Protein backbone atom coordinates (compact mmCIF):
# COMPACT_ATOMS: atom_id res chain seq x y z
CA UNK A 1 0.00 0.00 0.00
CA UNK A 2 1.44 3.41 -0.99
CA UNK A 3 2.13 6.27 1.38
CA UNK A 4 -0.39 9.10 1.64
CA UNK A 5 0.13 12.70 2.63
CA UNK A 6 3.15 15.00 2.79
CA UNK A 7 5.71 12.21 2.36
CA UNK A 8 3.88 10.24 -0.33
CA UNK A 9 6.34 11.29 -3.02
CA UNK A 10 9.41 11.30 -0.76
CA UNK A 11 11.25 8.84 -2.96
CA UNK A 12 10.90 11.14 -5.96
CA UNK A 13 11.68 14.50 -4.44
CA UNK A 14 13.97 16.03 -1.88
CA UNK A 15 12.35 18.24 0.73
CA UNK A 16 15.66 19.99 1.61
CA UNK A 17 16.49 23.30 -0.01
CA UNK A 18 19.07 23.08 -2.79
CA UNK A 19 22.43 24.41 -1.60
CA UNK A 20 22.29 27.33 -4.04
CA UNK A 21 18.97 28.47 -2.56
CA UNK A 22 20.41 28.15 0.92
CA UNK A 23 23.42 30.29 -0.06
CA UNK A 24 21.09 33.09 -1.18
CA UNK A 25 19.39 33.03 2.22
CA UNK A 26 22.59 33.21 4.30
CA UNK A 27 22.96 36.55 6.03
CA UNK A 28 25.99 35.74 8.16
CA UNK A 29 29.19 33.70 8.05
CA UNK A 30 29.26 29.97 8.75
CA UNK A 31 31.98 29.19 11.31
CA UNK A 32 33.33 25.68 11.79
CA UNK A 33 34.58 24.77 15.27
CA UNK A 34 35.97 21.58 16.79
CA UNK A 35 39.12 19.78 17.82
CA UNK A 36 42.27 19.71 15.71
CA UNK A 37 42.16 17.12 12.97
CA UNK A 38 38.36 17.02 12.73
CA UNK A 39 38.41 18.44 9.20
CA UNK A 40 37.38 22.08 9.65
CA UNK A 41 39.60 23.28 6.79
CA UNK A 42 38.74 20.43 4.43
CA UNK A 43 35.00 20.64 5.09
CA UNK A 44 35.17 24.44 5.06
CA UNK A 45 36.72 24.59 1.60
CA UNK A 46 34.13 22.18 0.21
CA UNK A 47 31.20 23.91 1.88
CA UNK A 48 32.34 27.34 0.65
CA UNK A 49 32.68 25.99 -2.89
CA UNK A 50 29.18 24.47 -2.76
CA UNK A 51 27.70 27.69 -1.36
CA UNK A 52 29.66 29.90 -3.77
CA UNK A 53 31.14 32.01 -0.97
CA UNK A 54 34.74 32.70 0.09
CA UNK A 55 36.58 30.41 2.50
CA UNK A 56 38.98 31.61 5.19
CA UNK A 57 41.10 29.44 7.46
CA UNK A 58 41.87 31.42 10.62
CA UNK A 59 45.27 29.72 10.98
CA UNK A 60 46.21 30.92 7.47
CA UNK A 61 44.93 34.40 8.33
CA UNK A 62 47.15 34.37 11.44
CA UNK A 63 50.10 33.48 9.22
CA UNK A 64 49.25 36.26 6.76
CA UNK A 65 48.98 38.80 9.60
CA UNK A 66 52.06 37.76 11.58
CA UNK A 67 54.44 36.22 9.06
CA UNK A 68 54.59 33.07 11.22
CA UNK A 69 52.55 29.88 11.12
CA UNK A 70 49.89 29.60 13.83
CA UNK A 71 52.04 26.95 15.53
CA UNK A 72 55.10 29.27 15.49
CA UNK A 73 53.10 32.16 16.97
CA UNK A 74 51.83 29.81 19.70
CA UNK A 75 55.35 28.52 20.47
CA UNK A 76 57.16 31.89 20.28
CA UNK A 77 54.68 34.07 22.14
CA UNK A 78 52.73 31.60 24.30
CA UNK A 79 49.11 30.59 24.46
CA UNK A 80 47.88 33.81 26.08
CA UNK A 81 49.22 36.10 23.33
CA UNK A 82 48.16 33.62 20.66
CA UNK A 83 44.57 33.48 21.95
CA UNK A 84 44.41 37.26 22.26
CA UNK A 85 45.49 37.71 18.64
CA UNK A 86 43.20 34.91 17.51
CA UNK A 87 40.24 36.55 19.30
CA UNK A 88 40.83 39.87 17.52
CA UNK A 89 41.33 38.17 14.16
CA UNK A 90 38.15 36.08 14.43
CA UNK A 91 36.20 39.24 15.39
CA UNK A 92 37.37 40.86 12.14
CA UNK A 93 36.64 37.75 10.06
CA UNK A 94 32.97 37.58 11.06
CA UNK A 95 32.37 41.16 9.94
CA UNK A 96 31.43 41.91 6.36
CA UNK A 97 30.58 39.42 3.65
CA UNK A 98 29.06 36.00 4.06
CA UNK A 99 31.78 33.36 4.03
CA UNK A 100 32.82 30.05 5.56
CA UNK A 101 35.45 30.30 8.30
CA UNK A 102 37.46 27.43 9.79
CA UNK A 103 38.74 28.36 13.24
CA UNK A 104 41.61 26.90 15.20
CA UNK A 105 40.64 24.17 17.66
CA UNK A 106 40.89 26.43 20.70
CA UNK A 107 39.31 29.61 19.33
CA UNK A 108 35.75 28.71 20.32
CA UNK A 109 36.85 27.78 23.85
CA UNK A 110 37.42 31.46 24.65
CA UNK A 111 34.10 32.68 26.10
CA UNK A 112 34.33 36.12 24.46
CA UNK A 113 35.04 34.60 21.05
CA UNK A 114 32.31 31.97 21.49
CA UNK A 115 29.73 34.60 22.43
CA UNK A 116 30.69 36.79 19.45
CA UNK A 117 30.56 33.86 17.02
CA UNK A 118 27.20 32.62 18.30
CA UNK A 119 25.81 36.15 17.98
CA UNK A 120 27.18 37.03 14.52
CA UNK A 121 27.61 33.69 12.74
CA UNK A 122 26.15 30.25 12.29
CA UNK A 123 28.42 28.00 14.34
CA UNK A 124 28.90 24.38 13.36
CA UNK A 125 30.67 21.92 15.67
CA UNK A 126 32.42 19.19 13.70
CA UNK A 127 32.86 16.25 16.06
CA UNK A 128 34.78 13.01 15.49
CA UNK A 129 35.94 10.19 17.77
CA UNK A 130 39.31 10.75 19.44
CA UNK A 131 40.74 7.65 17.71
CA UNK A 132 40.02 9.20 14.30
CA UNK A 133 41.54 12.52 15.39
CA UNK A 134 44.66 10.80 16.75
CA UNK A 135 45.20 8.99 13.45
CA UNK A 136 44.68 12.16 11.38
CA UNK A 137 46.89 14.38 13.52
CA UNK A 138 49.72 11.83 13.66
CA UNK A 139 50.45 12.41 9.95
CA UNK A 140 52.25 15.70 10.63
CA UNK A 141 54.06 17.15 13.62
CA UNK A 142 52.65 20.68 13.26
CA UNK A 143 50.47 20.89 16.37
CA UNK A 144 52.26 22.19 19.49
CA UNK A 145 49.66 20.81 21.91
CA UNK A 146 50.26 17.28 20.59
CA UNK A 147 54.04 17.29 20.94
CA UNK A 148 53.78 15.09 24.02
CA UNK A 149 54.59 11.50 24.91
CA UNK A 150 50.87 10.66 24.64
CA UNK A 151 49.17 12.68 21.85
CA UNK A 152 46.03 10.51 21.96
CA UNK A 153 45.75 11.05 25.71
CA UNK A 154 46.12 14.79 25.13
CA UNK A 155 43.32 14.67 22.54
CA UNK A 156 41.11 12.75 24.99
CA UNK A 157 41.75 15.37 27.68
CA UNK A 158 41.10 18.26 25.27
CA UNK A 159 37.92 16.57 24.05
CA UNK A 160 36.57 16.31 27.60
CA UNK A 161 37.65 19.86 28.54
CA UNK A 162 36.31 21.50 25.37
CA UNK A 163 33.10 19.51 24.88
CA UNK A 164 30.96 21.85 27.06
CA UNK A 165 32.07 24.82 24.94
CA UNK A 166 31.64 23.05 21.59
CA UNK A 167 28.15 21.94 22.65
CA UNK A 168 27.11 25.60 22.55
CA UNK A 169 27.47 25.70 18.75
CA UNK A 170 24.25 26.11 16.78
CA UNK A 171 24.73 22.90 14.80
CA UNK A 172 26.46 19.63 15.80
CA UNK A 173 27.79 17.39 13.01
CA UNK A 174 29.29 14.00 13.90
CA UNK A 175 31.81 12.49 11.50
CA UNK A 176 34.00 9.45 11.46
Coordinates of N, CA, C and O in Angstrom, one line a residue:
X1 N 0.8 -1.2 0.0 CA 0.0 0.0 0.0 C 0.9 1.2 0.0 O 1.8 1.3 0.8
X2 N 0.6 2.2 -0.9 CA 1.4 3.4 -1.0 C 1.2 4.4 0.2 O 0.2 4.3 0.9
X3 N 2.2 5.3 0.3 CA 2.1 6.3 1.4 C 1.2 7.4 0.9 O 1.1 7.7 -0.2
X4 N 0.5 8.0 1.9 CA -0.4 9.1 1.6 C 0.1 10.3 2.4 O 0.7 10.2 3.5
X5 N -0.2 11.5 1.9 CA 0.1 12.7 2.6 C 1.4 13.4 2.2 O 1.9 13.2 1.1
X6 N 2.0 14.2 3.1 CA 3.2 15.0 2.8 C 4.4 14.2 2.3 O 5.2 14.7 1.5
X7 N 4.5 13.0 2.7 CA 5.7 12.2 2.4 C 5.4 11.2 1.3 O 6.2 10.3 1.1
X8 N 4.3 11.2 0.7 CA 3.9 10.2 -0.3 C 4.9 10.2 -1.5 O 5.2 9.1 -2.0
X9 N 5.4 11.3 -1.9 CA 6.3 11.3 -3.0 C 7.8 11.4 -2.6 O 8.7 11.9 -3.3
X10 N 8.1 11.1 -1.3 CA 9.4 11.3 -0.8 C 10.5 10.6 -1.6 O 11.6 11.1 -1.6
X11 N 10.2 9.5 -2.2 CA 11.3 8.8 -3.0 C 11.6 9.6 -4.2 O 12.7 9.4 -4.8
X12 N 10.7 10.4 -4.7 CA 10.9 11.1 -6.0 C 11.3 12.6 -5.8 O 11.7 13.2 -6.8
X13 N 11.3 13.1 -4.6 CA 11.7 14.5 -4.4 C 12.4 14.7 -3.1 O 12.2 13.9 -2.2
X14 N 13.2 15.7 -3.1 CA 14.0 16.0 -1.9 C 13.3 17.2 -1.2 O 13.0 18.2 -1.9
X15 N 13.0 17.1 0.1 CA 12.4 18.2 0.7 C 13.3 19.3 1.3 O 12.9 20.3 1.7
X16 N 14.6 19.0 1.2 CA 15.7 20.0 1.6 C 15.9 21.0 0.5 O 15.8 20.8 -0.7
X17 N 16.2 22.2 0.9 CA 16.5 23.3 0.0 C 17.8 23.0 -0.8 O 18.7 22.5 -0.2
X18 N 17.8 23.2 -2.1 CA 19.1 23.1 -2.8 C 20.1 24.0 -2.2 O 19.8 25.1 -1.7
X19 N 21.4 23.6 -2.2 CA 22.4 24.4 -1.6 C 22.5 25.8 -2.2 O 22.7 26.8 -1.4
X20 N 22.2 26.0 -3.4 CA 22.3 27.3 -4.0 C 21.2 28.2 -3.4 O 21.4 29.4 -3.2
X21 N 20.0 27.7 -3.2 CA 19.0 28.5 -2.6 C 19.4 28.8 -1.1 O 19.1 29.9 -0.7
X22 N 20.0 27.9 -0.4 CA 20.4 28.1 0.9 C 21.4 29.3 0.9 O 21.4 30.2 1.8
X23 N 22.4 29.3 0.0 CA 23.4 30.3 -0.1 C 22.8 31.7 -0.2 O 23.3 32.6 0.4
X24 N 21.7 31.8 -1.0 CA 21.1 33.1 -1.2 C 20.4 33.6 0.1 O 20.3 34.8 0.3
X25 N 20.1 32.7 1.0 CA 19.4 33.0 2.2 C 20.3 33.3 3.4 O 19.9 33.8 4.4
X26 N 21.6 33.0 3.2 CA 22.6 33.2 4.3 C 22.8 34.7 4.5 O 23.0 35.4 3.5
X27 N 22.7 35.1 5.7 CA 23.0 36.6 6.0 C 24.1 36.8 7.0 O 24.4 37.8 7.5
X28 N 24.9 35.7 7.2 CA 26.0 35.7 8.2 C 27.0 34.6 7.8 O 26.6 33.7 7.1
X29 N 28.2 34.7 8.3 CA 29.2 33.7 8.1 C 28.8 32.4 8.7 O 28.1 32.3 9.7
X30 N 29.4 31.3 8.2 CA 29.3 30.0 8.7 C 30.6 29.7 9.3 O 31.6 29.8 8.6
X31 N 30.7 29.4 10.6 CA 32.0 29.2 11.3 C 32.1 27.8 11.8 O 31.2 27.3 12.5
X32 N 33.1 27.1 11.4 CA 33.3 25.7 11.8 C 34.2 25.6 13.0 O 35.3 26.3 13.0
X33 N 33.8 24.9 14.0 CA 34.6 24.8 15.3 C 34.8 23.3 15.6 O 34.0 22.4 15.1
X34 N 35.7 23.0 16.4 CA 36.0 21.6 16.8 C 37.4 21.3 17.0 O 38.3 22.2 16.8
X35 N 37.7 20.1 17.5 CA 39.1 19.8 17.8 C 40.0 19.7 16.6 O 39.5 19.6 15.5
X36 N 41.3 19.8 16.8 CA 42.3 19.7 15.7 C 42.1 18.3 15.0 O 41.9 17.3 15.7
X37 N 42.2 18.4 13.7 CA 42.2 17.1 13.0 C 40.8 16.7 12.6 O 40.6 15.7 11.9
X38 N 39.7 17.4 13.0 CA 38.4 17.0 12.7 C 38.0 17.3 11.3 O 37.0 16.7 10.8
X39 N 38.7 18.2 10.6 CA 38.4 18.4 9.2 C 37.8 19.8 8.9 O 37.1 20.0 7.9
X40 N 38.0 20.8 9.8 CA 37.4 22.1 9.6 C 37.8 22.7 8.3 O 37.0 23.3 7.6
X41 N 39.1 22.7 8.0 CA 39.6 23.3 6.8 C 39.1 22.5 5.6 O 38.7 23.2 4.6
X42 N 39.2 21.2 5.6 CA 38.7 20.4 4.4 C 37.2 20.6 4.2 O 36.8 20.9 3.1
X43 N 36.5 20.5 5.2 CA 35.0 20.6 5.1 C 34.7 22.1 4.7 O 33.8 22.3 3.9
X44 N 35.4 23.0 5.3 CA 35.2 24.4 5.1 C 35.4 24.8 3.6 O 34.6 25.5 3.0
X45 N 36.5 24.3 3.0 CA 36.7 24.6 1.6 C 35.6 24.0 0.7 O 35.1 24.7 -0.2
X46 N 35.2 22.8 1.0 CA 34.1 22.2 0.2 C 32.8 22.9 0.4 O 32.1 23.1 -0.6
X47 N 32.5 23.2 1.6 CA 31.2 23.9 1.9 C 31.2 25.3 1.2 O 30.2 25.6 0.6
X48 N 32.3 26.0 1.3 CA 32.3 27.3 0.7 C 32.2 27.2 -0.9 O 31.4 28.0 -1.5
X49 N 32.8 26.2 -1.4 CA 32.7 26.0 -2.9 C 31.2 25.7 -3.3 O 30.7 26.2 -4.2
X50 N 30.6 24.8 -2.5 CA 29.2 24.5 -2.8 C 28.3 25.7 -2.6 O 27.3 25.8 -3.3
X51 N 28.5 26.5 -1.6 CA 27.7 27.7 -1.4 C 28.0 28.8 -2.3 O 27.3 29.8 -2.4
X52 N 29.2 28.8 -2.9 CA 29.7 29.9 -3.8 C 30.1 31.1 -3.0 O 29.9 32.3 -3.4
X53 N 30.7 30.9 -1.8 CA 31.1 32.0 -1.0 C 32.6 31.8 -0.7 O 33.1 30.7 -0.8
X54 N 33.3 32.9 -0.2 CA 34.7 32.7 0.1 C 35.0 31.8 1.3 O 34.1 31.7 2.2
X55 N 36.2 31.2 1.4 CA 36.6 30.4 2.5 C 37.8 31.1 3.1 O 38.7 31.5 2.4
X56 N 37.8 31.1 4.5 CA 39.0 31.6 5.2 C 39.3 30.6 6.3 O 38.5 30.2 7.1
X57 N 40.6 30.3 6.4 CA 41.1 29.4 7.5 C 41.8 30.4 8.4 O 42.7 31.1 8.0
X58 N 41.3 30.4 9.7 CA 41.9 31.4 10.6 C 43.4 31.2 10.9 O 44.1 32.2 11.1
X59 N 43.8 30.0 10.8 CA 45.3 29.7 11.0 C 46.1 30.3 9.8 O 47.1 30.9 10.1
X60 N 45.5 30.3 8.6 CA 46.2 30.9 7.5 C 46.2 32.4 7.6 O 47.1 33.1 7.3
X61 N 45.0 33.0 8.1 CA 44.9 34.4 8.3 C 45.9 34.9 9.4 O 46.5 36.0 9.3
X62 N 46.2 34.0 10.4 CA 47.2 34.4 11.4 C 48.5 34.4 10.8 O 49.3 35.4 11.0
X63 N 48.8 33.5 9.9 CA 50.1 33.5 9.2 C 50.3 34.7 8.3 O 51.3 35.4 8.3
X64 N 49.2 35.1 7.6 CA 49.3 36.3 6.8 C 49.5 37.5 7.6 O 50.2 38.4 7.2
X65 N 48.9 37.6 8.8 CA 49.0 38.8 9.6 C 50.3 38.9 10.3 O 50.8 40.0 10.5
X66 N 50.9 37.7 10.7 CA 52.1 37.8 11.6 C 53.3 37.4 10.9 O 54.4 37.7 11.3
X67 N 53.2 36.7 9.7 CA 54.4 36.2 9.1 C 54.9 34.9 9.6 O 55.9 34.4 9.2
X68 N 54.2 34.4 10.6 CA 54.6 33.1 11.2 C 53.4 32.1 11.1 O 52.3 32.6 11.1
X69 N 53.7 30.8 11.1 CA 52.5 29.9 11.1 C 51.9 30.0 12.5 O 52.5 30.5 13.4
X70 N 50.6 29.6 12.6 CA 49.9 29.6 13.8 C 50.7 28.9 14.9 O 50.8 29.3 16.1
X71 N 51.3 27.7 14.6 CA 52.0 26.9 15.5 C 53.3 27.7 16.0 O 53.6 27.7 17.2
X72 N 53.9 28.5 15.1 CA 55.1 29.3 15.5 C 54.7 30.4 16.4 O 55.4 30.7 17.4
X73 N 53.6 31.1 16.1 CA 53.1 32.2 17.0 C 52.8 31.6 18.4 O 53.2 32.2 19.4
X74 N 52.2 30.5 18.4 CA 51.8 29.8 19.7 C 53.1 29.5 20.5 O 53.2 29.8 21.7
X75 N 54.1 28.9 19.8 CA 55.3 28.5 20.5 C 56.2 29.7 20.9 O 56.8 29.7 21.9
X76 N 56.3 30.7 20.0 CA 57.2 31.9 20.3 C 56.6 32.8 21.3 O 57.3 33.4 22.1
X77 N 55.3 33.0 21.3 CA 54.7 34.1 22.1 C 53.8 33.5 23.3 O 53.3 34.3 24.1
X78 N 53.5 32.2 23.2 CA 52.7 31.6 24.3 C 51.2 31.6 24.0 O 50.8 32.3 23.1
X79 N 50.5 30.8 24.7 CA 49.1 30.6 24.5 C 48.3 31.9 24.7 O 47.4 32.2 24.0
X80 N 48.7 32.6 25.8 CA 47.9 33.8 26.1 C 47.9 34.8 24.9 O 46.9 35.3 24.5
X81 N 49.1 35.2 24.4 CA 49.2 36.1 23.3 C 48.6 35.5 22.1 O 47.9 36.3 21.3
X82 N 48.8 34.3 21.8 CA 48.2 33.6 20.7 C 46.6 33.8 20.7 O 46.0 34.2 19.7
X83 N 46.0 33.4 21.8 CA 44.6 33.5 22.0 C 44.1 34.9 21.8 O 43.0 35.1 21.3
X84 N 44.8 35.9 22.4 CA 44.4 37.3 22.3 C 44.4 37.7 20.8 O 43.4 38.3 20.3
X85 N 45.4 37.4 20.1 CA 45.5 37.7 18.6 C 44.4 37.0 17.9 O 43.8 37.5 17.0
X86 N 44.2 35.7 18.2 CA 43.2 34.9 17.5 C 41.8 35.5 17.7 O 41.0 35.6 16.8
X87 N 41.5 35.9 19.0 CA 40.2 36.5 19.3 C 40.0 37.8 18.4 O 38.9 38.0 17.9
X88 N 41.0 38.7 18.3 CA 40.8 39.9 17.5 C 40.7 39.5 16.0 O 39.8 40.1 15.3
X89 N 41.4 38.6 15.6 CA 41.3 38.2 14.2 C 40.0 37.6 13.8 O 39.3 38.0 12.8
X90 N 39.5 36.7 14.7 CA 38.2 36.1 14.4 C 37.1 37.2 14.5 O 36.1 37.1 13.6
X91 N 37.2 38.1 15.3 CA 36.2 39.2 15.4 C 36.2 40.0 14.1 O 35.1 40.4 13.6
X92 N 37.3 40.2 13.4 CA 37.4 40.9 12.1 C 36.8 40.0 11.0 O 36.1 40.4 10.1
X93 N 37.1 38.7 11.1 CA 36.6 37.7 10.1 C 35.1 37.6 10.0 O 34.6 37.3 8.9
X94 N 34.4 37.7 11.1 CA 33.0 37.6 11.1 C 32.2 38.8 10.6 O 31.0 38.8 10.4
X95 N 33.0 39.9 10.4 CA 32.4 41.2 9.9 C 32.4 41.1 8.4 O 33.2 40.5 7.8
X96 N 31.4 41.8 7.8 CA 31.4 41.9 6.4 C 30.7 40.8 5.7 O 29.7 40.3 6.1
X97 N 31.3 40.3 4.6 CA 30.6 39.4 3.7 C 30.3 38.0 4.2 O 31.0 37.6 5.2
X98 N 29.4 37.4 3.7 CA 29.1 36.0 4.1 C 30.2 35.1 3.5 O 30.6 35.3 2.4
X99 N 30.7 34.3 4.4 CA 31.8 33.4 4.0 C 31.8 32.2 5.0 O 31.0 32.1 5.9
X100 N 32.6 31.2 4.7 CA 32.8 30.1 5.6 C 34.2 30.2 6.2 O 35.2 30.5 5.5
X101 N 34.2 30.1 7.5 CA 35.5 30.3 8.3 C 35.8 29.0 9.1 O 34.9 28.5 9.8
X102 N 37.0 28.5 9.0 CA 37.5 27.4 9.8 C 38.3 28.0 10.9 O 39.3 28.7 10.6
X103 N 38.0 27.8 12.1 CA 38.7 28.4 13.2 C 39.7 27.3 13.7 O 39.6 26.1 13.5
X104 N 40.7 27.8 14.5 CA 41.6 26.9 15.2 C 40.8 26.2 16.3 O 39.8 26.6 16.7
X105 N 41.3 25.0 16.7 CA 40.6 24.2 17.7 C 40.3 24.8 19.0 O 39.3 24.5 19.6
X106 N 41.1 25.8 19.4 CA 40.9 26.4 20.7 C 40.2 27.8 20.6 O 39.8 28.3 21.7
X107 N 39.9 28.3 19.4 CA 39.3 29.6 19.3 C 38.0 29.7 20.0 O 37.7 30.6 20.7
X108 N 37.1 28.7 19.8 CA 35.7 28.7 20.3 C 35.7 28.5 21.8 O 34.7 28.7 22.5
X109 N 36.8 28.1 22.4 CA 36.8 27.8 23.8 C 36.8 29.1 24.6 O 36.3 29.2 25.7
X110 N 37.4 30.1 24.0 CA 37.4 31.5 24.6 C 36.0 32.0 24.7 O 35.3 32.1 23.7
X111 N 35.5 32.3 25.9 CA 34.1 32.7 26.1 C 33.7 33.9 25.3 O 32.6 34.0 24.8
X112 N 34.6 34.9 25.2 CA 34.3 36.1 24.5 C 34.2 35.8 23.0 O 33.3 36.3 22.3
X113 N 35.1 35.0 22.5 CA 35.0 34.6 21.0 C 33.8 33.8 20.8 O 33.1 34.0 19.8
X114 N 33.5 32.8 21.7 CA 32.3 32.0 21.5 C 31.0 32.8 21.5 O 30.2 32.6 20.6
X115 N 30.9 33.7 22.4 CA 29.7 34.6 22.4 C 29.6 35.4 21.1 O 28.5 35.5 20.6
X116 N 30.7 36.0 20.7 CA 30.7 36.8 19.4 C 30.3 35.9 18.3 O 29.4 36.3 17.5
X117 N 30.9 34.7 18.1 CA 30.6 33.9 17.0 C 29.1 33.4 17.1 O 28.4 33.4 16.0
X118 N 28.6 33.1 18.2 CA 27.2 32.6 18.3 C 26.2 33.8 18.0 O 25.1 33.5 17.6
X119 N 26.7 35.0 18.2 CA 25.8 36.1 18.0 C 25.8 36.6 16.5 O 24.8 36.9 15.9
X120 N 27.0 36.5 15.9 CA 27.2 37.0 14.5 C 27.4 36.0 13.4 O 27.6 36.4 12.3
X121 N 27.4 34.7 13.7 CA 27.6 33.7 12.7 C 26.7 32.5 13.0 O 26.1 32.4 14.0
X122 N 26.7 31.6 12.1 CA 26.2 30.2 12.3 C 27.3 29.3 12.7 O 28.2 29.1 11.9
X123 N 27.3 28.8 13.9 CA 28.4 28.0 14.3 C 28.1 26.5 14.2 O 27.0 26.1 14.5
X124 N 29.1 25.8 13.6 CA 28.9 24.4 13.4 C 30.0 23.6 14.0 O 31.2 23.8 13.7
X125 N 29.7 22.7 15.0 CA 30.7 21.9 15.7 C 30.9 20.6 14.9 O 29.9 19.8 14.8
X126 N 32.1 20.5 14.3 CA 32.4 19.2 13.7 C 33.0 18.3 14.8 O 34.0 18.7 15.5
X127 N 32.5 17.1 15.0 CA 32.9 16.3 16.1 C 33.2 14.9 15.5 O 32.5 14.3 14.7
X128 N 34.3 14.3 15.9 CA 34.8 13.0 15.5 C 35.4 12.3 16.7 O 35.8 12.9 17.6
X129 N 35.4 11.0 16.7 CA 35.9 10.2 17.8 C 37.4 10.5 17.9 O 38.1 10.7 16.9
X130 N 37.9 10.5 19.2 CA 39.3 10.8 19.4 C 40.2 9.8 18.6 O 41.3 10.3 18.2
X131 N 39.9 8.6 18.5 CA 40.7 7.6 17.7 C 41.0 8.1 16.3 O 42.1 8.0 15.8
X132 N 39.9 8.7 15.7 CA 40.0 9.2 14.3 C 40.9 10.4 14.3 O 41.8 10.6 13.4
X133 N 40.7 11.3 15.3 CA 41.5 12.5 15.4 C 43.0 12.2 15.6 O 43.9 12.8 15.0
X134 N 43.3 11.2 16.5 CA 44.7 10.8 16.7 C 45.3 10.3 15.5 O 46.5 10.6 15.2
X135 N 44.6 9.5 14.7 CA 45.2 9.0 13.5 C 45.5 10.1 12.5 O 46.5 10.2 11.9
X136 N 44.5 11.0 12.3 CA 44.7 12.2 11.4 C 45.8 13.1 11.8 O 46.6 13.5 11.0
X137 N 45.9 13.4 13.1 CA 46.9 14.4 13.5 C 48.3 13.8 13.6 O 49.3 14.5 13.7
X138 N 48.4 12.5 13.6 CA 49.7 11.8 13.7 C 50.5 11.9 12.3 O 51.7 11.7 12.3
X139 N 49.8 12.3 11.3 CA 50.4 12.4 9.9 C 51.5 13.5 9.8 O 52.4 13.4 9.0
X140 N 51.3 14.6 10.6 CA 52.3 15.7 10.6 C 52.5 16.2 12.1 O 51.6 16.1 12.9
X141 N 53.7 16.7 12.3 CA 54.1 17.1 13.6 C 54.0 18.7 13.7 O 54.9 19.4 14.0
X142 N 52.8 19.2 13.3 CA 52.7 20.7 13.3 C 51.8 21.2 14.4 O 51.5 22.4 14.3
X143 N 51.4 20.4 15.3 CA 50.5 20.9 16.4 C 51.2 20.9 17.7 O 51.4 19.8 18.3
X144 N 51.5 22.1 18.2 CA 52.3 22.2 19.5 C 51.6 21.4 20.7 O 52.3 20.8 21.5
X145 N 50.3 21.5 20.8 CA 49.7 20.8 21.9 C 49.8 19.3 21.9 O 49.7 18.6 22.9
X146 N 50.1 18.7 20.7 CA 50.3 17.3 20.6 C 51.7 16.8 20.6 O 52.0 15.6 20.4
X147 N 52.6 17.7 20.8 CA 54.0 17.3 20.9 C 54.3 16.8 22.4 O 55.1 17.4 23.1
X148 N 53.7 15.7 22.7 CA 53.8 15.1 24.0 C 54.1 13.6 23.8 O 54.0 13.1 22.7
X149 N 54.3 12.9 25.0 CA 54.6 11.5 24.9 C 53.3 10.7 24.6 O 53.4 9.6 24.1
X150 N 52.2 11.3 24.8 CA 50.9 10.7 24.6 C 49.9 11.6 23.9 O 49.0 12.1 24.5
X151 N 50.1 11.8 22.6 CA 49.2 12.7 21.9 C 47.7 12.3 21.9 O 46.8 13.1 22.1
X152 N 47.4 11.0 21.9 CA 46.0 10.5 22.0 C 45.4 10.9 23.3 O 44.3 11.3 23.4
X153 N 46.2 10.7 24.4 CA 45.8 11.1 25.7 C 45.5 12.5 25.8 O 44.5 13.0 26.4
X154 N 46.3 13.3 25.2 CA 46.1 14.8 25.1 C 44.8 15.1 24.4 O 44.0 16.0 24.9
X155 N 44.6 14.5 23.3 CA 43.3 14.7 22.5 C 42.1 14.3 23.4 O 41.1 15.0 23.4
X156 N 42.2 13.2 24.1 CA 41.1 12.7 25.0 C 40.8 13.8 26.1 O 39.7 14.2 26.3
X157 N 41.9 14.3 26.6 CA 41.7 15.4 27.7 C 41.1 16.6 27.1 O 40.2 17.2 27.6
X158 N 41.6 17.1 25.9 CA 41.1 18.3 25.3 C 39.6 18.1 24.9 O 38.8 19.0 25.0
X159 N 39.3 16.9 24.4 CA 37.9 16.6 24.1 C 37.0 16.7 25.2 O 35.9 17.4 25.2
X160 N 37.4 16.2 26.4 CA 36.6 16.3 27.6 C 36.5 17.8 28.1 O 35.4 18.2 28.4
X161 N 37.6 18.5 28.1 CA 37.6 19.9 28.5 C 36.8 20.8 27.6 O 36.2 21.7 28.1
X162 N 36.9 20.6 26.3 CA 36.3 21.5 25.4 C 34.9 21.2 25.0 O 34.2 22.0 24.5
X163 N 34.5 19.9 25.3 CA 33.1 19.5 24.9 C 32.0 20.5 25.4 O 31.1 20.8 24.6
X164 N 32.0 20.9 26.6 CA 31.0 21.9 27.1 C 30.9 23.1 26.2 O 29.8 23.7 26.0
X165 N 32.1 23.6 25.8 CA 32.1 24.8 24.9 C 31.5 24.5 23.5 O 30.7 25.2 23.0
X166 N 32.1 23.4 22.9 CA 31.6 23.0 21.6 C 30.1 22.8 21.5 O 29.5 23.0 20.5
X167 N 29.6 22.3 22.6 CA 28.2 21.9 22.7 C 27.3 23.2 22.5 O 26.1 23.1 22.3
X168 N 27.9 24.4 22.7 CA 27.1 25.6 22.5 C 27.0 26.1 21.1 O 26.3 27.1 20.8
X169 N 27.6 25.4 20.2 CA 27.5 25.7 18.7 C 26.0 25.5 18.3 O 25.3 24.6 18.9
X170 N 25.6 26.2 17.3 CA 24.2 26.1 16.8 C 23.9 24.7 16.2 O 22.8 24.2 16.3
X171 N 24.9 24.2 15.5 CA 24.7 22.9 14.8 C 25.8 21.9 15.2 O 27.0 22.3 15.3
X172 N 25.5 20.7 15.4 CA 26.5 19.6 15.8 C 26.5 18.6 14.7 O 25.5 18.0 14.4
X173 N 27.6 18.4 14.1 CA 27.8 17.4 13.0 C 28.8 16.4 13.5 O 30.0 16.7 13.7
X174 N 28.4 15.1 13.5 CA 29.3 14.0 13.9 C 29.9 13.4 12.6 O 29.2 13.2 11.6
X175 N 31.2 13.1 12.7 CA 31.8 12.5 11.5 C 32.7 11.4 12.0 O 32.9 11.2 13.2
X176 N 33.2 10.6 11.0 CA 34.0 9.4 11.5 C 35.1 9.2 10.5 O 35.4 9.9 9.6

